[in-house]
mmCIF file of C-alpha atoms in Angstrom:
data_model
loop_
_atom_site.group_PDB
_atom_site.id
_atom_site.type_symbol
_atom_site.label_atom_id
_atom_site.label_comp_id
_atom_site.label_asym_id
_atom_site.label_seq_id
_atom_site.Cartn_x
_atom_site.Cartn_y
_atom_site.Cartn_z
ATOM 1 C CA UNK A 11 -7.080 43.928 61.731
ATOM 2 C CA UNK A 12 -7.392 42.418 58.177
ATOM 3 C CA UNK A 13 -5.562 43.731 55.121
ATOM 4 C CA UNK A 14 -5.789 43.166 51.609
ATOM 5 C CA UNK A 15 -2.588 43.976 49.692
ATOM 6 C CA UNK A 16 -3.064 44.369 45.761
ATOM 7 C CA UNK A 17 -0.785 44.361 42.972
ATOM 8 C CA UNK A 18 -1.507 43.657 39.594
ATOM 9 C CA UNK A 19 0.711 40.432 39.123
ATOM 10 C CA UNK A 20 3.038 37.853 41.199
ATOM 11 C CA UNK A 21 5.921 37.320 38.984
ATOM 12 C CA UNK A 22 7.669 34.052 38.898
ATOM 13 C CA UNK A 23 8.365 34.239 42.398
ATOM 14 C CA UNK A 24 7.400 36.522 45.487
ATOM 15 C CA UNK A 25 9.716 39.783 45.412
ATOM 16 C CA UNK A 26 10.714 42.261 47.990
ATOM 17 C CA UNK A 27 8.009 44.652 47.069
ATOM 18 C CA UNK A 28 5.520 42.744 49.151
ATOM 19 C CA UNK A 29 7.994 40.912 51.853
ATOM 20 C CA UNK A 30 8.569 44.367 53.866
ATOM 21 C CA UNK A 31 4.751 44.423 54.321
ATOM 22 C CA UNK A 32 4.252 41.288 54.883
ATOM 23 C CA UNK A 33 6.876 41.182 57.693
ATOM 24 C CA UNK A 34 5.789 44.516 59.007
ATOM 25 C CA UNK A 35 1.885 43.410 58.995
ATOM 26 C CA UNK A 36 2.803 39.946 60.698
ATOM 27 C CA UNK A 37 4.872 41.936 63.767
ATOM 28 C CA UNK A 38 1.210 43.581 64.437
ATOM 29 C CA UNK A 39 -0.752 40.666 63.861
ATOM 30 C CA UNK A 40 -2.622 41.256 60.868
ATOM 31 C CA UNK A 41 -4.709 38.506 59.079
ATOM 32 C CA UNK A 42 -3.017 39.223 55.512
ATOM 33 C CA UNK A 43 -3.891 38.448 51.973
ATOM 34 C CA UNK A 44 -2.571 39.342 48.441
ATOM 35 C CA UNK A 45 -4.693 39.548 45.480
ATOM 36 C CA UNK A 46 -2.579 39.438 42.092
ATOM 37 C CA UNK A 47 -2.682 37.977 38.687
ATOM 38 C CA UNK A 48 -0.802 34.361 39.457
ATOM 39 C CA UNK A 49 -0.494 33.405 35.404
ATOM 40 C CA UNK A 50 3.286 33.949 35.644
ATOM 41 C CA UNK A 51 3.739 31.976 39.334
ATOM 42 C CA UNK A 52 6.148 29.454 39.255
ATOM 43 C CA UNK A 53 4.314 26.040 40.409
ATOM 44 C CA UNK A 54 4.427 25.489 44.299
ATOM 45 C CA UNK A 55 6.573 28.310 44.952
ATOM 46 C CA UNK A 56 3.459 30.474 46.399
ATOM 47 C CA UNK A 57 2.158 27.518 48.624
ATOM 48 C CA UNK A 58 5.165 27.474 50.084
ATOM 49 C CA UNK A 59 5.665 31.283 50.726
ATOM 50 C CA UNK A 60 2.129 31.302 52.205
ATOM 51 C CA UNK A 61 3.178 28.578 54.476
ATOM 52 C CA UNK A 62 6.087 30.289 55.608
ATOM 53 C CA UNK A 63 4.601 33.504 56.073
ATOM 54 C CA UNK A 64 1.164 32.686 57.259
ATOM 55 C CA UNK A 65 -0.566 34.294 54.517
ATOM 56 C CA UNK A 66 -3.358 33.905 51.848
ATOM 57 C CA UNK A 67 -2.968 34.342 47.946
ATOM 58 C CA UNK A 68 -5.596 35.138 45.327
ATOM 59 C CA UNK A 69 -5.496 34.841 42.050
ATOM 60 C CA UNK A 70 -7.050 37.841 40.268
ATOM 61 C CA UNK A 71 -6.975 38.715 36.520
ATOM 62 C CA UNK A 72 -5.480 42.075 36.779
ATOM 63 C CA UNK A 73 -3.947 43.277 33.179
ATOM 64 C CA UNK A 74 -0.805 45.489 33.443
ATOM 65 C CA UNK A 75 -2.383 47.943 31.079
ATOM 66 C CA UNK A 76 -4.666 50.054 33.215
ATOM 67 C CA UNK A 77 -7.430 50.158 30.499
ATOM 68 C CA UNK A 78 -7.553 46.474 29.835
ATOM 69 C CA UNK A 79 -11.174 44.955 29.907
ATOM 70 C CA UNK A 80 -9.502 42.234 31.974
ATOM 71 C CA UNK A 81 -9.445 44.978 34.631
ATOM 72 C CA UNK A 82 -13.120 45.288 34.633
ATOM 73 C CA UNK A 83 -13.288 41.563 35.599
ATOM 74 C CA UNK A 84 -10.564 41.768 37.922
ATOM 75 C CA UNK A 85 -12.626 44.874 39.632
ATOM 76 C CA UNK A 86 -16.127 42.666 39.627
ATOM 77 C CA UNK A 87 -14.200 40.269 41.353
ATOM 78 C CA UNK A 88 -12.185 42.217 43.686
ATOM 79 C CA UNK A 89 -15.360 44.134 45.206
ATOM 80 C CA UNK A 90 -17.266 41.130 45.836
ATOM 81 C CA UNK A 91 -14.344 40.062 47.861
ATOM 82 C CA UNK A 92 -13.935 43.319 49.850
ATOM 83 C CA UNK A 93 -17.774 43.389 50.560
ATOM 84 C CA UNK A 94 -17.566 39.877 51.855
ATOM 85 C CA UNK A 95 -14.373 40.006 53.952
ATOM 86 C CA UNK A 96 -14.666 43.339 55.138
ATOM 87 C CA UNK A 97 -10.929 44.462 54.966
ATOM 88 C CA UNK A 98 -9.755 47.251 57.322
ATOM 89 C CA UNK A 99 -6.978 48.241 55.264
ATOM 90 C CA UNK A 100 -6.477 47.840 51.468
ATOM 91 C CA UNK A 101 -2.844 48.489 50.351
ATOM 92 C CA UNK A 102 -2.661 49.043 46.469
ATOM 93 C CA UNK A 103 0.477 48.669 44.597
ATOM 94 C CA UNK A 104 1.167 49.394 40.752
ATOM 95 C CA UNK A 105 -0.921 51.384 37.902
ATOM 96 C CA UNK A 106 -3.543 49.051 37.511
ATOM 97 C CA UNK A 107 -3.845 47.416 41.240
ATOM 98 C CA UNK A 108 -3.628 51.318 42.558
ATOM 99 C CA UNK A 109 -6.369 52.017 40.023
ATOM 100 C CA UNK A 110 -8.807 49.304 40.254
ATOM 101 C CA UNK A 111 -7.848 48.765 44.089
ATOM 102 C CA UNK A 112 -8.654 51.873 45.142
ATOM 103 C CA UNK A 113 -12.158 52.160 42.895
ATOM 104 C CA UNK A 114 -13.206 48.922 44.743
ATOM 105 C CA UNK A 115 -12.025 50.126 48.016
ATOM 106 C CA UNK A 116 -14.257 53.386 48.126
ATOM 107 C CA UNK A 117 -17.502 50.990 46.670
ATOM 108 C CA UNK A 118 -16.904 48.777 49.466
ATOM 109 C CA UNK A 119 -16.108 51.741 52.149
ATOM 110 C CA UNK A 120 -13.052 50.184 53.379
ATOM 111 C CA UNK A 121 -11.730 52.246 56.385
ATOM 112 C CA UNK A 122 -7.883 53.027 55.357
ATOM 113 C CA UNK A 123 -6.679 52.702 51.861
ATOM 114 C CA UNK A 124 -3.038 53.224 51.187
ATOM 115 C CA UNK A 125 -1.657 53.518 47.967
ATOM 116 C CA UNK A 126 2.263 52.668 47.474
ATOM 117 C CA UNK A 127 3.848 54.697 44.312
ATOM 118 C CA UNK A 128 7.069 52.482 43.125
ATOM 119 C CA UNK A 129 7.298 55.390 40.721
ATOM 120 C CA UNK A 130 4.913 57.508 39.129
ATOM 121 C CA UNK A 131 4.331 57.427 35.315
ATOM 122 C CA UNK A 132 4.408 61.298 35.454
ATOM 123 C CA UNK A 133 8.221 61.958 36.456
ATOM 124 C CA UNK A 134 9.799 65.212 36.101
ATOM 125 C CA UNK A 135 10.792 65.258 32.160
ATOM 126 C CA UNK A 136 8.389 62.300 31.341
ATOM 127 C CA UNK A 137 6.638 62.810 28.121
ATOM 128 C CA UNK A 138 3.694 64.838 27.919
ATOM 129 C CA UNK A 139 1.310 62.064 27.189
ATOM 130 C CA UNK A 140 2.109 60.631 30.340
ATOM 131 C CA UNK A 141 1.176 63.795 32.494
ATOM 132 C CA UNK A 142 -2.282 63.932 30.199
ATOM 133 C CA UNK A 143 -3.191 60.704 30.868
ATOM 134 C CA UNK A 144 -1.533 59.400 34.171
ATOM 135 C CA UNK A 145 -1.500 62.441 36.063
ATOM 136 C CA UNK A 146 -5.073 63.000 35.925
ATOM 137 C CA UNK A 147 -6.191 59.923 36.935
ATOM 138 C CA UNK A 148 -3.815 59.822 39.985
ATOM 139 C CA UNK A 149 -4.953 63.225 41.057
ATOM 140 C CA UNK A 150 -8.404 61.811 41.309
ATOM 141 C CA UNK A 151 -7.674 58.832 43.189
ATOM 142 C CA UNK A 152 -5.535 60.720 45.373
ATOM 143 C CA UNK A 153 -8.768 62.151 46.996
ATOM 144 C CA UNK A 154 -9.841 58.193 47.823
ATOM 145 C CA UNK A 155 -6.080 57.809 49.346
ATOM 146 C CA UNK A 156 -5.453 57.755 53.134
ATOM 147 C CA UNK A 157 -1.897 57.108 53.047
ATOM 148 C CA UNK A 158 0.138 57.564 49.884
ATOM 149 C CA UNK A 159 3.489 55.902 49.979
ATOM 150 C CA UNK A 160 6.532 56.519 47.916
ATOM 151 C CA UNK A 161 9.985 55.162 47.643
ATOM 152 C CA UNK A 162 12.015 57.848 45.872
ATOM 153 C CA UNK A 163 12.339 61.419 47.287
ATOM 154 C CA UNK A 164 11.184 63.071 43.788
ATOM 155 C CA UNK A 165 7.758 61.256 43.874
ATOM 156 C CA UNK A 166 7.285 62.321 47.690
ATOM 157 C CA UNK A 167 8.120 65.816 46.748
ATOM 158 C CA UNK A 168 5.777 65.282 43.710
ATOM 159 C CA UNK A 169 2.800 63.805 45.775
ATOM 160 C CA UNK A 170 2.833 66.478 48.825
ATOM 161 C CA UNK A 171 2.909 69.469 46.099
ATOM 162 C CA UNK A 172 0.309 68.209 43.204
ATOM 163 C CA UNK A 173 -1.670 65.372 45.066
ATOM 164 C CA UNK A 174 -4.497 64.757 47.762
ATOM 165 C CA UNK A 175 -3.714 61.871 49.720
ATOM 166 C CA UNK A 176 -4.518 62.715 53.253
ATOM 167 C CA UNK A 177 -0.782 61.544 54.203
ATOM 168 C CA UNK A 178 2.329 60.956 52.404
ATOM 169 C CA UNK A 179 4.836 58.697 53.910
ATOM 170 C CA UNK A 180 8.590 58.037 52.244
ATOM 171 C CA UNK A 181 10.044 54.325 52.750
ATOM 172 C CA UNK A 182 13.564 53.623 52.005
ATOM 173 C CA UNK A 183 12.604 51.326 48.954
ATOM 174 C CA UNK A 184 11.329 47.498 49.032
ATOM 175 C CA UNK A 185 13.994 46.360 51.365
ATOM 176 C CA UNK A 186 16.958 43.964 50.490
ATOM 177 C CA UNK A 187 18.309 41.250 52.586
ATOM 178 C CA UNK A 188 21.962 42.745 52.763
ATOM 179 C CA UNK A 189 23.563 39.467 54.077
ATOM 180 C CA UNK A 190 22.092 37.522 51.066
ATOM 181 C CA UNK A 191 24.185 39.519 48.688
ATOM 182 C CA UNK A 192 27.402 39.526 50.235
ATOM 183 C CA UNK A 193 30.158 37.917 47.843
ATOM 184 C CA UNK A 194 29.328 33.965 47.717
ATOM 185 C CA UNK A 195 31.741 31.406 47.532
ATOM 186 C CA UNK A 196 32.032 30.543 43.896
ATOM 187 C CA UNK A 197 34.588 29.594 41.281
ATOM 188 C CA UNK A 198 34.491 32.968 39.438
ATOM 189 C CA UNK A 199 35.911 31.275 35.992
ATOM 190 C CA UNK A 200 33.746 28.173 36.326
ATOM 191 C CA UNK A 201 30.366 30.703 36.609
ATOM 192 C CA UNK A 202 31.782 32.720 33.683
ATOM 193 C CA UNK A 203 32.509 29.105 31.588
ATOM 194 C CA UNK A 204 28.975 28.408 32.517
ATOM 195 C CA UNK A 205 27.552 31.415 30.788
ATOM 196 C CA UNK A 206 29.953 31.520 27.723
ATOM 197 C CA UNK A 207 32.360 34.180 28.967
ATOM 198 C CA UNK A 208 35.990 33.743 29.014
ATOM 199 C CA UNK A 209 37.883 34.376 32.404
ATOM 200 C CA UNK A 210 39.773 37.269 31.246
ATOM 201 C CA UNK A 211 37.278 38.967 29.694
ATOM 202 C CA UNK A 212 35.651 42.574 30.790
ATOM 203 C CA UNK A 213 31.745 41.772 32.065
ATOM 204 C CA UNK A 214 29.218 44.006 32.312
ATOM 205 C CA UNK A 215 25.780 42.912 33.702
ATOM 206 C CA UNK A 216 21.991 43.957 33.927
ATOM 207 C CA UNK A 217 19.283 42.534 35.600
ATOM 208 C CA UNK A 218 15.871 43.058 34.478
ATOM 209 C CA UNK A 219 12.914 42.784 32.003
ATOM 210 C CA UNK A 220 13.851 43.162 28.200
ATOM 211 C CA UNK A 221 11.720 45.925 27.195
ATOM 212 C CA UNK A 222 11.948 49.434 25.647
ATOM 213 C CA UNK A 223 12.276 51.773 28.782
ATOM 214 C CA UNK A 224 15.126 49.336 30.083
ATOM 215 C CA UNK A 225 17.131 50.258 27.273
ATOM 216 C CA UNK A 226 19.442 47.667 27.336
ATOM 217 C CA UNK A 227 20.066 48.329 23.590
ATOM 218 C CA UNK A 228 22.149 51.440 24.396
ATOM 219 C CA UNK A 229 24.823 49.367 26.272
ATOM 220 C CA UNK A 230 24.936 47.243 23.352
ATOM 221 C CA UNK A 231 25.624 50.074 21.051
ATOM 222 C CA UNK A 232 28.081 51.776 23.437
ATOM 223 C CA UNK A 233 30.328 48.480 23.923
ATOM 224 C CA UNK A 234 30.275 47.794 19.909
ATOM 225 C CA UNK A 235 33.872 46.901 18.976
ATOM 226 C CA UNK A 236 35.544 47.063 22.449
ATOM 227 C CA UNK A 237 35.672 43.115 23.205
ATOM 228 C CA UNK A 238 33.466 43.987 26.131
ATOM 229 C CA UNK A 239 30.877 40.950 26.961
ATOM 230 C CA UNK A 240 27.617 41.891 28.241
ATOM 231 C CA UNK A 241 25.162 39.893 30.158
ATOM 232 C CA UNK A 242 21.048 40.371 30.923
ATOM 233 C CA UNK A 243 19.244 38.472 33.111
ATOM 234 C CA UNK A 244 15.609 38.711 32.410
ATOM 235 C CA UNK A 245 12.894 37.956 30.314
ATOM 236 C CA UNK A 246 10.811 40.357 27.901
ATOM 237 C CA UNK A 247 9.387 41.345 24.727
ATOM 238 C CA UNK A 248 12.677 42.967 23.552
ATOM 239 C CA UNK A 249 14.469 39.467 23.276
ATOM 240 C CA UNK A 250 14.771 39.269 19.436
ATOM 241 C CA UNK A 251 15.009 43.062 18.838
ATOM 242 C CA UNK A 252 18.406 42.730 21.079
ATOM 243 C CA UNK A 253 19.583 39.900 19.533
ATOM 244 C CA UNK A 254 19.120 41.392 16.149
ATOM 245 C CA UNK A 255 21.134 44.605 17.518
ATOM 246 C CA UNK A 256 23.816 42.634 19.019
ATOM 247 C CA UNK A 257 24.032 41.030 15.505
ATOM 248 C CA UNK A 258 23.942 44.339 13.335
ATOM 249 C CA UNK A 259 27.056 46.013 15.482
ATOM 250 C CA UNK A 260 28.873 43.014 15.347
ATOM 251 C CA UNK A 261 28.367 41.669 18.891
ATOM 252 C CA UNK A 262 26.217 38.804 18.677
ATOM 253 C CA UNK A 263 29.351 36.662 20.196
ATOM 254 C CA UNK A 264 29.772 39.352 23.092
ATOM 255 C CA UNK A 265 25.861 39.672 24.044
ATOM 256 C CA UNK A 266 24.171 36.875 25.999
ATOM 257 C CA UNK A 267 20.715 37.080 26.877
ATOM 258 C CA UNK A 268 20.190 34.740 29.928
ATOM 259 C CA UNK A 269 16.268 34.723 30.702
ATOM 260 C CA UNK A 270 15.003 34.380 33.791
ATOM 261 C CA UNK A 271 17.713 33.386 36.847
ATOM 262 C CA UNK A 272 17.587 32.196 40.321
ATOM 263 C CA UNK A 273 21.408 32.789 40.618
ATOM 264 C CA UNK A 274 21.576 36.429 40.286
ATOM 265 C CA UNK A 275 23.973 36.737 43.256
ATOM 266 C CA UNK A 276 26.731 34.719 41.812
ATOM 267 C CA UNK A 277 26.061 36.696 38.513
ATOM 268 C CA UNK A 278 26.717 40.117 40.158
ATOM 269 C CA UNK A 279 29.835 38.448 41.545
ATOM 270 C CA UNK A 280 31.575 37.435 38.197
ATOM 271 C CA UNK A 281 30.816 40.559 36.619
ATOM 272 C CA UNK A 282 33.192 43.725 36.576
ATOM 273 C CA UNK A 283 30.448 46.286 36.415
ATOM 274 C CA UNK A 284 26.732 46.843 36.798
ATOM 275 C CA UNK A 285 24.587 48.874 34.091
ATOM 276 C CA UNK A 286 21.367 50.268 34.513
ATOM 277 C CA UNK A 287 20.411 51.694 31.595
ATOM 278 C CA UNK A 288 16.358 52.416 31.993
ATOM 279 C CA UNK A 289 15.076 56.005 31.166
ATOM 280 C CA UNK A 290 12.637 55.228 34.020
ATOM 281 C CA UNK A 291 12.724 53.435 37.604
ATOM 282 C CA UNK A 292 11.035 53.694 40.877
ATOM 283 C CA UNK A 293 13.980 52.378 43.217
ATOM 284 C CA UNK A 294 16.019 49.210 41.456
ATOM 285 C CA UNK A 295 16.131 46.652 43.830
ATOM 286 C CA UNK A 296 18.600 44.808 40.870
ATOM 287 C CA UNK A 297 20.785 48.264 41.911
ATOM 288 C CA UNK A 298 20.919 47.903 45.496
ATOM 289 C CA UNK A 299 21.711 44.241 44.898
ATOM 290 C CA UNK A 300 24.667 44.964 43.027
ATOM 291 C CA UNK A 301 25.659 47.480 45.546
ATOM 292 C CA UNK A 302 25.514 45.181 48.272
ATOM 293 C CA UNK A 303 27.437 42.483 46.066
ATOM 294 C CA UNK A 304 30.439 45.151 46.114
ATOM 295 C CA UNK A 305 29.894 45.494 42.198
ATOM 296 C CA UNK A 306 30.479 48.884 40.631
ATOM 297 C CA UNK A 307 27.522 50.452 39.321
ATOM 298 C CA UNK A 308 26.757 52.617 35.949
ATOM 299 C CA UNK A 309 23.233 54.343 36.112
ATOM 300 C CA UNK A 310 21.497 56.420 34.236
ATOM 301 C CA UNK A 311 20.738 60.002 35.946
ATOM 302 C CA UNK A 312 16.947 59.676 36.855
ATOM 303 C CA UNK A 313 14.660 59.482 39.562
ATOM 304 C CA UNK A 314 15.507 56.464 42.241
ATOM 305 C CA UNK A 315 19.132 56.181 41.004
ATOM 306 C CA UNK A 316 20.199 59.166 42.412
ATOM 307 C CA UNK A 317 18.547 58.640 45.587
ATOM 308 C CA UNK A 318 20.880 55.589 45.651
ATOM 309 C CA UNK A 319 24.178 56.715 43.982
ATOM 310 C CA UNK A 320 24.294 60.642 45.382
ATOM 311 C CA UNK A 321 27.510 61.017 44.805
ATOM 312 C CA UNK A 322 28.535 58.646 41.779
ATOM 313 C CA UNK A 323 30.672 59.525 39.344
ATOM 314 C CA UNK A 324 29.229 56.743 37.351
ATOM 315 C CA UNK A 325 25.823 58.438 36.568
ATOM 316 C CA UNK A 326 25.234 59.157 32.995
ATOM 317 C CA UNK A 327 22.125 60.681 30.405
ATOM 318 C CA UNK A 328 20.396 57.589 29.474
ATOM 319 C CA UNK A 329 19.323 59.149 25.830
ATOM 320 C CA UNK A 330 23.128 59.928 25.158
ATOM 321 C CA UNK A 331 25.209 56.756 24.117
ATOM 322 C CA UNK A 332 28.707 58.882 24.594
ATOM 323 C CA UNK A 333 27.977 59.632 28.246
ATOM 324 C CA UNK A 334 27.246 56.131 28.798
ATOM 325 C CA UNK A 335 30.653 54.726 27.118
ATOM 326 C CA UNK A 336 32.258 57.646 29.292
ATOM 327 C CA UNK A 337 30.791 56.011 32.272
ATOM 328 C CA UNK A 338 31.892 52.541 31.571
ATOM 329 C CA UNK A 339 35.305 53.493 30.875
ATOM 330 C CA UNK A 340 35.281 55.157 34.104
ATOM 331 C CA UNK A 341 33.961 52.130 35.837
ATOM 332 C CA UNK A 342 36.859 49.972 34.567
ATOM 333 C CA UNK A 343 39.145 52.445 36.596
ATOM 334 C CA UNK A 344 40.323 50.743 39.378
ATOM 335 C CA UNK A 345 40.741 53.760 41.387
ATOM 336 C CA UNK A 346 37.192 55.113 40.716
ATOM 337 C CA UNK A 347 35.859 51.442 41.156
ATOM 338 C CA UNK A 348 37.088 51.188 44.318
ATOM 339 C CA UNK A 349 35.572 54.558 45.482
ATOM 340 C CA UNK A 350 32.396 53.917 44.329
ATOM 341 C CA UNK A 351 32.048 50.257 46.000
ATOM 342 C CA UNK A 352 33.251 51.875 49.338
ATOM 343 C CA UNK A 353 30.690 54.565 49.251
ATOM 344 C CA UNK A 354 27.795 52.315 47.874
ATOM 345 C CA UNK A 355 28.362 49.987 50.467
ATOM 346 C CA UNK A 356 27.368 52.428 53.082
ATOM 347 C CA UNK A 357 24.406 54.100 51.062
ATOM 348 C CA UNK A 358 23.121 50.644 50.733
ATOM 349 C CA UNK A 359 22.574 50.131 54.436
ATOM 350 C CA UNK A 360 19.695 52.628 54.574
ATOM 351 C CA UNK A 361 17.817 50.394 52.131
ATOM 352 C CA UNK A 362 18.140 47.310 53.916
ATOM 353 C CA UNK A 363 14.952 44.828 54.662
ATOM 354 C CA UNK A 364 14.876 45.934 58.485
ATOM 355 C CA UNK A 365 14.756 49.403 57.542
ATOM 356 C CA UNK A 366 11.877 49.308 55.322
ATOM 357 C CA UNK A 367 9.960 46.777 57.542
ATOM 358 C CA UNK A 368 10.420 49.369 60.524
ATOM 359 C CA UNK A 369 8.809 52.382 58.078
ATOM 360 C CA UNK A 370 6.183 49.818 56.888
ATOM 361 C CA UNK A 371 5.087 49.158 60.472
ATOM 362 C CA UNK A 372 5.323 52.495 61.376
ATOM 363 C CA UNK A 373 2.740 53.259 58.603
ATOM 364 C CA UNK A 374 0.385 50.109 59.547
ATOM 365 C CA UNK A 375 0.282 51.561 63.017
ATOM 366 C CA UNK A 376 -0.925 55.103 61.339
ATOM 367 C CA UNK A 377 -3.735 52.953 59.513
ATOM 368 C CA UNK A 378 -4.681 51.252 62.538
ATOM 369 C CA UNK A 379 -5.311 54.699 64.425
ATOM 370 C CA UNK A 380 -7.279 55.848 61.469
ATOM 371 C CA UNK A 381 -9.547 52.841 61.041
ATOM 372 C CA UNK A 382 -10.315 52.623 64.761
ATOM 373 C CA UNK A 383 -11.093 56.770 65.212
#
């Protein structure tokens, strides 16, 4: 079996979104190729990944914006590739990859088309414009989808009720290596010193792209005047905006924008609280990592987060800074933090890499059945 796995861009390094699929496909003996925009790729990294897993990776110029003209160019390349290689299965991800990939797969008459939603853009409570734009597109493309994969229960329900894929499957996220995030052997004070945080300070951590949806600005405003430090690992267009907000509320000294980091495991270990204030998430890998690291998690009460933290005392409305303040204060209570960490350690087991690989393998076995009928 030949599979083409499509996502709009690679990122700097391989992430878990593809690893569980690669491992499941390898167990079944698939020939596996990834197509994505590699403009952000770290030199040499993906060559090593391809050798490690025995896969191929192609640079296709997708744009994150589904309406970008770049996606027309990407579509032409993708269609030619599908016709030439005659893939048995195409597995699409992300809005751009999902739109362009499924149209090309339809035109190329690929036997089985899979679309994995990492978080529909028309979730419950989403802005009306999202429902007017994204929902009709997905509803149409769902007719060309043999298997729709969702990673949150809310999206699973939505797909079953409102869309038309032949099958809808739920998988427990993208899978994380729980052992990787067990407390590392670090010198906590030295790690803090390296990022400019005093050893006795309260330290909050967020991991993710610096953009409006991630809502890091709310955290800065919530801790203004408290003496609490806040570090963010990630890059993005809101870098200057967040710097300006920190200066505006007198927190320039306390807010550290660390950029892209390869040592997030150590950052979890030296932080007191992990905060995920996003307005929208699918199923957050960074929060699963924080859970596995034993770091209390303060999270917006939104789709995905409620799957990971179903009984948490530390959920808040991401539009309400006062609720966020209260959740942070609760997380600093040792008794509450202890209960949260113990519960999280149990809950996160369901989202491990072996669980995700097992789920993906069952889906790919189903795809084989469809392809060989």
